[in-house]
């Protein structure tokens, strides 16, 4: 394979200064680092190529020789692409730390945060309207009480790892770089357990059922989730506890339909009330409401009750409850009613009926009504 020009690899000009070369390399190294691109061979090659180019251009002597003689001038100066084994790249901080201040702090196998947990909880529409408190039972990983979370049997302690002498890393020279890899024996913790705790088998964690009380606020909608800080799994090595996410599922209601913080219900109203006006009672989500219908109300009209809808989950204000009034057409009628309707029919006889303009036919466009009728 033909080797690319080192300046081209880093994307800098031949006369580029040290700082420019350094920042160009940093950008490439961060972008293509194997830790960020697991399993991506193209990225790995780019990373190696950039590291090789930087090794030469950052060194004044090598750079002069490279400028004069090209790749031949610096042959053997680096370990070359084949010499770079991705396994010895180690942690992100190990290679880049010395150059760019990533050093220190994090190491593999050190304190790790406990996992977040998810719990799916179904509630009724009424519970979402008023808010509710629920107690749930969740299995989670907690610190083992027998060994106090150390993982070592009672009377014993964790010992310093003999292979890495407690550092958690093995360092060695790789070409021009000092590379570090995570110690295999202690998996980076720097400690080993000679006699594991019998209760947790050395993990320091045991699974326990825990009861958690969840306060569900009024107005919560389907699929919304609540975060319970610190109710997830315990961390290891002194790491923080994860969080618990409770995902709310609101069972659909037979009568109430929700749209944002507004609610909709539909009522079938006898023709005389729609024609001459009147009132009737209806069950709202928080008790009875009196619906007043003015004379000549079109079928399908919406009558709003402001502040009778859902509580906003943020606690600010309430939505509107809309009562949709539809003319009721009775399926069964008495003899007397039949007579009266016949008389009414005589006064309202029609041979031909003109189509009604959409604007006059109620509150909704015609096509929506057709959809209601024929699906
Ligand atoms: Zn234990
Ligand atoms: Zn070790």
GROMACS .gro file of C-alpha atoms in nm, residues 26-369:
model
  344
   26UNK     CA    1  -0.576   1.605   1.817
   27UNK     CA    2  -0.885   1.658   1.604
   28UNK     CA    3  -0.817   1.345   1.397
   29UNK     CA    4  -0.721   1.135   1.697
   30UNK     CA    5  -1.038   1.228   1.883
   31UNK     CA    6  -1.250   1.161   1.577
   32UNK     CA    7  -1.103   0.824   1.486
   33UNK     CA    8  -1.001   0.684   1.824
   34UNK     CA    9  -1.093   0.312   1.848
   35UNK     CA   10  -1.276   0.371   2.177
   36UNK     CA   11  -1.514   0.597   1.993
   37UNK     CA   12  -1.546   0.375   1.686
   38UNK     CA   13  -1.557   0.018   1.812
   39UNK     CA   14  -1.525  -0.234   1.530
   40UNK     CA   15  -1.471   0.032   1.264
   41UNK     CA   16  -1.158  -0.070   1.075
   42UNK     CA   17  -1.151   0.233   0.848
   43UNK     CA   18  -1.147   0.459   1.155
   44UNK     CA   19  -0.876   0.248   1.311
   45UNK     CA   20  -0.658   0.282   1.001
   46UNK     CA   21  -0.711   0.658   0.998
   47UNK     CA   22  -0.618   0.675   1.364
   48UNK     CA   23  -0.296   0.481   1.307
   49UNK     CA   24  -0.210   0.689   1.003
   50UNK     CA   25  -0.260   1.014   1.195
   51UNK     CA   26  -0.054   0.889   1.490
   52UNK     CA   27   0.229   0.793   1.258
   53UNK     CA   28   0.223   1.126   1.077
   54UNK     CA   29   0.219   1.315   1.405
   55UNK     CA   30   0.508   1.111   1.544
   56UNK     CA   31   0.723   1.233   1.256
   57UNK     CA   32   0.603   1.590   1.211
   58UNK     CA   33   0.606   1.671   1.582
   59UNK     CA   34   0.971   1.572   1.609
   60UNK     CA   35   1.198   1.850   1.465
   61UNK     CA   36   1.475   1.608   1.357
   62UNK     CA   37   1.243   1.359   1.194
   63UNK     CA   38   1.050   1.637   1.027
   64UNK     CA   39   1.366   1.774   0.865
   65UNK     CA   40   1.461   1.427   0.739
   66UNK     CA   41   1.108   1.366   0.613
   67UNK     CA   42   1.102   1.702   0.434
   68UNK     CA   43   1.431   1.613   0.262
   69UNK     CA   44   1.394   1.244   0.185
   70UNK     CA   45   1.026   1.164   0.224
   71UNK     CA   46   0.912   0.840   0.385
   72UNK     CA   47   1.249   0.680   0.318
   73UNK     CA   48   1.413   0.939   0.546
   74UNK     CA   49   1.216   0.828   0.848
   75UNK     CA   50   1.179   0.455   0.777
   76UNK     CA   51   1.202   0.260   1.099
   77UNK     CA   52   1.164   0.578   1.302
   78UNK     CA   53   0.815   0.475   1.393
   79UNK     CA   54   0.686   0.127   1.441
   80UNK     CA   55   0.483   0.169   1.123
   81UNK     CA   56   0.121   0.088   1.069
   82UNK     CA   57   0.169  -0.286   1.124
   83UNK     CA   58   0.327  -0.222   1.462
   84UNK     CA   59   0.015  -0.060   1.597
   85UNK     CA   60  -0.200  -0.314   1.766
   86UNK     CA   61  -0.539  -0.168   1.851
   87UNK     CA   62  -0.540  -0.372   2.170
   88UNK     CA   63  -0.259  -0.168   2.315
   89UNK     CA   64  -0.427   0.166   2.256
   90UNK     CA   65  -0.572   0.139   2.601
   91UNK     CA   66  -0.793   0.409   2.738
   92UNK     CA   67  -0.856   0.730   2.554
   93UNK     CA   68  -0.669   0.918   2.823
   94UNK     CA   69  -0.362   0.699   2.806
   95UNK     CA   70  -0.248   0.797   2.459
   96UNK     CA   71  -0.378   1.149   2.443
   97UNK     CA   72  -0.347   1.234   2.809
   98UNK     CA   73   0.020   1.327   2.809
   99UNK     CA   74  -0.020   1.556   2.512
  100UNK     CA   75  -0.355   1.710   2.579
  101UNK     CA   76  -0.429   1.695   2.945
  102UNK     CA   77  -0.660   1.395   2.954
  103UNK     CA   78  -0.430   1.227   3.202
  104UNK     CA   79  -0.521   1.110   3.548
  105UNK     CA   80  -0.861   1.040   3.694
  106UNK     CA   81  -1.065   0.782   3.510
  107UNK     CA   82  -0.947   0.433   3.466
  108UNK     CA   83  -1.124   0.121   3.358
  109UNK     CA   84  -1.285  -0.083   3.630
  110UNK     CA   85  -1.287   0.207   3.875
  111UNK     CA   86  -1.604   0.344   4.034
  112UNK     CA   87  -1.899   0.296   3.805
  113UNK     CA   88  -2.246   0.440   3.827
  114UNK     CA   89  -2.536   0.200   3.892
  115UNK     CA   90  -2.769   0.127   3.600
  116UNK     CA   91  -3.087   0.323   3.543
  117UNK     CA   92  -3.403   0.119   3.572
  118UNK     CA   93  -3.732   0.145   3.384
  119UNK     CA   94  -4.071   0.053   3.521
  120UNK     CA   95  -4.389   0.060   3.315
  121UNK     CA   96  -4.693   0.160   3.520
  122UNK     CA   97  -5.052   0.157   3.401
  123UNK     CA   98  -5.303   0.394   3.559
  124UNK     CA   99  -5.667   0.477   3.491
  125UNK     CA  100  -5.791   0.796   3.328
  126UNK     CA  101  -5.942   0.904   3.660
  127UNK     CA  102  -5.604   0.862   3.831
  128UNK     CA  103  -5.437   1.075   3.566
  129UNK     CA  104  -5.704   1.341   3.619
  130UNK     CA  105  -5.668   1.370   3.996
  131UNK     CA  106  -5.308   1.253   4.039
  132UNK     CA  107  -5.231   0.947   4.249
  133UNK     CA  108  -4.968   0.786   4.469
  134UNK     CA  109  -4.867   0.430   4.382
  135UNK     CA  110  -4.637   0.184   4.551
  136UNK     CA  111  -4.442  -0.033   4.313
  137UNK     CA  112  -4.206  -0.320   4.375
  138UNK     CA  113  -3.888  -0.332   4.172
  139UNK     CA  114  -3.598  -0.575   4.175
  140UNK     CA  115  -3.267  -0.391   4.176
  141UNK     CA  116  -2.899  -0.449   4.248
  142UNK     CA  117  -2.803  -0.327   4.593
  143UNK     CA  118  -2.483  -0.339   4.793
  144UNK     CA  119  -2.432  -0.678   4.955
  145UNK     CA  120  -2.480  -0.650   5.330
  146UNK     CA  121  -2.260  -0.949   5.413
  147UNK     CA  122  -1.943  -0.794   5.267
  148UNK     CA  123  -2.058  -0.429   5.276
  149UNK     CA  124  -2.025  -0.421   4.898
  150UNK     CA  125  -1.655  -0.507   4.885
  151UNK     CA  126  -1.712  -0.855   4.737
  152UNK     CA  127  -1.452  -1.006   4.972
  153UNK     CA  128  -1.551  -1.275   5.224
  154UNK     CA  129  -1.604  -1.166   5.584
  155UNK     CA  130  -1.270  -1.134   5.765
  156UNK     CA  131  -1.080  -1.080   5.439
  157UNK     CA  132  -1.021  -0.770   5.229
  158UNK     CA  133  -0.949  -0.689   4.869
  159UNK     CA  134  -0.578  -0.712   4.798
  160UNK     CA  135  -0.348  -0.516   4.578
  161UNK     CA  136  -0.329  -0.676   4.231
  162UNK     CA  137   0.009  -0.852   4.201
  163UNK     CA  138   0.030  -0.807   3.823
  164UNK     CA  139  -0.009  -0.427   3.800
  165UNK     CA  140   0.086  -0.355   4.162
  166UNK     CA  141  -0.239  -0.175   4.219
  167UNK     CA  142  -0.223   0.072   3.932
  168UNK     CA  143  -0.484  -0.110   3.722
  169UNK     CA  144  -0.272  -0.056   3.411
  170UNK     CA  145   0.026  -0.215   3.242
  171UNK     CA  146   0.253   0.034   3.067
  172UNK     CA  147   0.518  -0.031   2.808
  173UNK     CA  148   0.703   0.127   2.522
  174UNK     CA  149   0.539   0.102   2.180
  175UNK     CA  150   0.752   0.277   1.920
  176UNK     CA  151   0.781   0.637   2.030
  177UNK     CA  152   0.482   0.613   2.263
  178UNK     CA  153   0.438   0.483   2.612
  179UNK     CA  154   0.117   0.291   2.591
  180UNK     CA  155  -0.097   0.158   2.869
  181UNK     CA  156  -0.342  -0.126   2.863
  182UNK     CA  157  -0.592  -0.222   3.125
  183UNK     CA  158  -0.462  -0.493   3.356
  184UNK     CA  159  -0.631  -0.822   3.271
  185UNK     CA  160  -0.604  -0.978   3.613
  186UNK     CA  161  -0.790  -0.708   3.807
  187UNK     CA  162  -0.971  -0.561   3.507
  188UNK     CA  163  -0.836  -0.218   3.591
  189UNK     CA  164  -0.950  -0.199   3.951
  190UNK     CA  165  -0.600  -0.249   4.090
  191UNK     CA  166  -0.740  -0.496   4.343
  192UNK     CA  167  -0.813  -0.866   4.349
  193UNK     CA  168  -1.035  -1.072   4.575
  194UNK     CA  169  -0.870  -1.390   4.707
  195UNK     CA  170  -1.178  -1.525   4.887
  196UNK     CA  171  -1.502  -1.401   4.732
  197UNK     CA  172  -1.803  -1.327   4.952
  198UNK     CA  173  -2.038  -1.627   4.944
  199UNK     CA  174  -2.353  -1.414   4.937
  200UNK     CA  175  -2.273  -1.206   4.628
  201UNK     CA  176  -2.002  -1.430   4.475
  202UNK     CA  177  -1.756  -1.145   4.480
  203UNK     CA  178  -1.962  -0.889   4.289
  204UNK     CA  179  -2.049  -0.684   4.596
  205UNK     CA  180  -2.407  -0.657   4.471
  206UNK     CA  181  -2.720  -0.860   4.535
  207UNK     CA  182  -3.065  -0.837   4.377
  208UNK     CA  183  -3.335  -0.718   4.612
  209UNK     CA  184  -3.703  -0.636   4.581
  210UNK     CA  185  -3.759  -0.279   4.678
  211UNK     CA  186  -4.084  -0.095   4.737
  212UNK     CA  187  -4.092   0.255   4.598
  213UNK     CA  188  -4.371   0.509   4.635
  214UNK     CA  189  -4.432   0.704   4.316
  215UNK     CA  190  -4.615   1.037   4.329
  216UNK     CA  191  -4.796   1.079   3.998
  217UNK     CA  192  -4.901   1.439   3.939
  218UNK     CA  193  -5.247   1.534   3.815
  219UNK     CA  194  -5.255   1.588   3.440
  220UNK     CA  195  -4.992   1.330   3.352
  221UNK     CA  196  -5.036   1.205   2.997
  222UNK     CA  197  -4.982   0.866   2.839
  223UNK     CA  198  -4.612   0.782   2.772
  224UNK     CA  199  -4.480   1.055   3.001
  225UNK     CA  200  -4.208   0.940   3.237
  226UNK     CA  201  -4.110   1.029   3.588
  227UNK     CA  202  -3.749   1.023   3.702
  228UNK     CA  203  -3.684   0.907   4.056
  229UNK     CA  204  -3.336   1.020   4.142
  230UNK     CA  205  -3.118   0.756   4.309
  231UNK     CA  206  -3.378   0.477   4.293
  232UNK     CA  207  -3.187   0.281   4.028
  233UNK     CA  208  -2.917   0.022   4.090
  234UNK     CA  209  -2.627   0.075   4.328
  235UNK     CA  210  -2.292   0.162   4.173
  236UNK     CA  211  -1.972  -0.031   4.228
  237UNK     CA  212  -1.643   0.086   4.376
  238UNK     CA  213  -1.814   0.382   4.540
  239UNK     CA  214  -1.987   0.494   4.219
  240UNK     CA  215  -2.323   0.673   4.241
  241UNK     CA  216  -2.663   0.503   4.230
  242UNK     CA  217  -2.860   0.510   3.904
  243UNK     CA  218  -3.207   0.653   3.854
  244UNK     CA  219  -3.546   0.491   3.818
  245UNK     CA  220  -3.767   0.594   3.528
  246UNK     CA  221  -4.137   0.523   3.566
  247UNK     CA  222  -4.313   0.528   3.230
  248UNK     CA  223  -4.683   0.605   3.269
  249UNK     CA  224  -4.945   0.434   3.056
  250UNK     CA  225  -5.293   0.583   3.086
  251UNK     CA  226  -5.570   0.337   3.004
  252UNK     CA  227  -5.803   0.489   2.744
  253UNK     CA  228  -6.141   0.597   2.884
  254UNK     CA  229  -6.473   0.494   2.730
  255UNK     CA  230  -6.615   0.846   2.741
  256UNK     CA  231  -6.343   1.105   2.790
  257UNK     CA  232  -6.099   1.178   2.513
  258UNK     CA  233  -5.793   1.386   2.578
  259UNK     CA  234  -5.629   1.634   2.342
  260UNK     CA  235  -5.349   1.826   2.512
  261UNK     CA  236  -5.507   1.947   2.836
  262UNK     CA  237  -5.857   1.960   2.681
  263UNK     CA  238  -6.115   1.687   2.720
  264UNK     CA  239  -6.400   1.591   2.487
  265UNK     CA  240  -6.723   1.405   2.553
  266UNK     CA  241  -7.019   1.347   2.326
  267UNK     CA  242  -7.387   1.357   2.421
  268UNK     CA  243  -7.701   1.269   2.229
  269UNK     CA  244  -7.963   1.538   2.288
  270UNK     CA  245  -8.335   1.512   2.209
  271UNK     CA  246  -8.443   1.720   1.908
  272UNK     CA  247  -8.682   1.950   2.105
  273UNK     CA  248  -8.396   2.072   2.329
  274UNK     CA  249  -8.174   2.143   2.026
  275UNK     CA  250  -8.458   2.320   1.846
  276UNK     CA  251  -8.606   2.526   2.131
  277UNK     CA  252  -8.320   2.545   2.378
  278UNK     CA  253  -8.298   2.390   2.723
  279UNK     CA  254  -8.055   2.226   2.958
  280UNK     CA  255  -7.952   1.886   3.087
  281UNK     CA  256  -7.698   1.737   3.329
  282UNK     CA  257  -7.392   1.542   3.225
  283UNK     CA  258  -7.119   1.363   3.425
  284UNK     CA  259  -6.790   1.548   3.394
  285UNK     CA  260  -6.458   1.404   3.520
  286UNK     CA  261  -6.505   1.588   3.851
  287UNK     CA  262  -6.882   1.569   3.903
  288UNK     CA  263  -7.201   1.676   3.728
  289UNK     CA  264  -7.219   1.975   3.496
  290UNK     CA  265  -7.524   2.156   3.363
  291UNK     CA  266  -7.514   2.189   2.985
  292UNK     CA  267  -7.721   2.475   2.847
  293UNK     CA  268  -7.826   2.452   2.486
  294UNK     CA  269  -7.954   2.762   2.310
  295UNK     CA  270  -8.244   2.745   2.064
  296UNK     CA  271  -8.145   2.633   1.715
  297UNK     CA  272  -7.818   2.466   1.812
  298UNK     CA  273  -7.666   2.269   1.523
  299UNK     CA  274  -7.598   1.903   1.573
  300UNK     CA  275  -7.228   1.848   1.644
  301UNK     CA  276  -7.174   2.183   1.819
  302UNK     CA  277  -6.916   2.198   2.096
  303UNK     CA  278  -7.008   2.360   2.426
  304UNK     CA  279  -6.697   2.461   2.624
  305UNK     CA  280  -6.646   2.445   2.999
  306UNK     CA  281  -6.329   2.637   3.065
  307UNK     CA  282  -6.114   2.513   3.351
  308UNK     CA  283  -6.298   2.180   3.365
  309UNK     CA  284  -6.044   1.990   3.157
  310UNK     CA  285  -5.715   1.832   3.263
  311UNK     CA  286  -5.486   1.995   3.513
  312UNK     CA  287  -5.172   2.100   3.328
  313UNK     CA  288  -4.896   1.866   3.443
  314UNK     CA  289  -4.670   2.166   3.501
  315UNK     CA  290  -4.926   2.282   3.758
  316UNK     CA  291  -5.020   2.592   3.562
  317UNK     CA  292  -5.388   2.613   3.471
  318UNK     CA  293  -5.642   2.366   3.347
  319UNK     CA  294  -5.773   2.275   3.004
  320UNK     CA  295  -6.127   2.302   2.871
  321UNK     CA  296  -6.393   2.032   2.875
  322UNK     CA  297  -6.590   2.030   2.548
  323UNK     CA  298  -6.932   1.872   2.538
  324UNK     CA  299  -7.032   1.783   2.186
  325UNK     CA  300  -7.408   1.787   2.135
  326UNK     CA  301  -7.552   1.564   1.866
  327UNK     CA  302  -7.921   1.533   1.777
  328UNK     CA  303  -8.060   1.210   1.906
  329UNK     CA  304  -8.270   1.008   1.664
  330UNK     CA  305  -8.480   0.767   1.869
  331UNK     CA  306  -8.481   0.404   1.758
  332UNK     CA  307  -8.793   0.314   1.952
  333UNK     CA  308  -9.091   0.546   1.981
  334UNK     CA  309  -9.429   0.514   2.150
  335UNK     CA  310  -9.762   0.541   1.965
  336UNK     CA  311  -9.822   0.891   2.100
  337UNK     CA  312  -9.474   1.004   1.999
  338UNK     CA  313  -9.526   0.864   1.651
  339UNK     CA  314  -9.846   1.069   1.616
  340UNK     CA  315  -9.675   1.385   1.730
  341UNK     CA  316  -9.378   1.334   1.499
  342UNK     CA  317  -9.618   1.271   1.209
  343UNK     CA  318  -9.790   1.600   1.282
  344UNK     CA  319  -9.453   1.773   1.302
  345UNK     CA  320  -9.356   1.604   0.978
  346UNK     CA  321  -9.660   1.746   0.799
  347UNK     CA  322  -9.544   2.097   0.890
  348UNK     CA  323  -9.184   2.032   0.779
  349UNK     CA  324  -9.255   1.838   0.460
  350UNK     CA  325  -8.992   1.847   0.189
  351UNK     CA  326  -8.978   1.700  -0.163
  352UNK     CA  327  -8.627   1.808  -0.232
  353UNK     CA  328  -8.359   1.940   0.005
  354UNK     CA  329  -8.078   2.165  -0.109
  355UNK     CA  330  -7.728   2.085   0.010
  356UNK     CA  331  -7.619   2.299   0.303
  357UNK     CA  332  -7.309   2.513   0.268
  358UNK     CA  333  -7.033   2.362   0.482
  359UNK     CA  334  -7.016   2.672   0.705
  360UNK     CA  335  -7.380   2.636   0.813
  361UNK     CA  336  -7.380   2.267   0.880
  362UNK     CA  337  -7.231   2.279   1.227
  363UNK     CA  338  -6.887   2.331   1.360
  364UNK     CA  339  -6.693   2.079   1.152
  365UNK     CA  340  -6.625   2.037   0.784
  366UNK     CA  341  -6.857   1.809   0.594
  367UNK     CA  342  -6.593   1.551   0.507
  368UNK     CA  343  -6.523   1.485   0.874
  369UNK     CA  344  -6.886   1.399   0.928
   0.00000   0.00000   0.00000
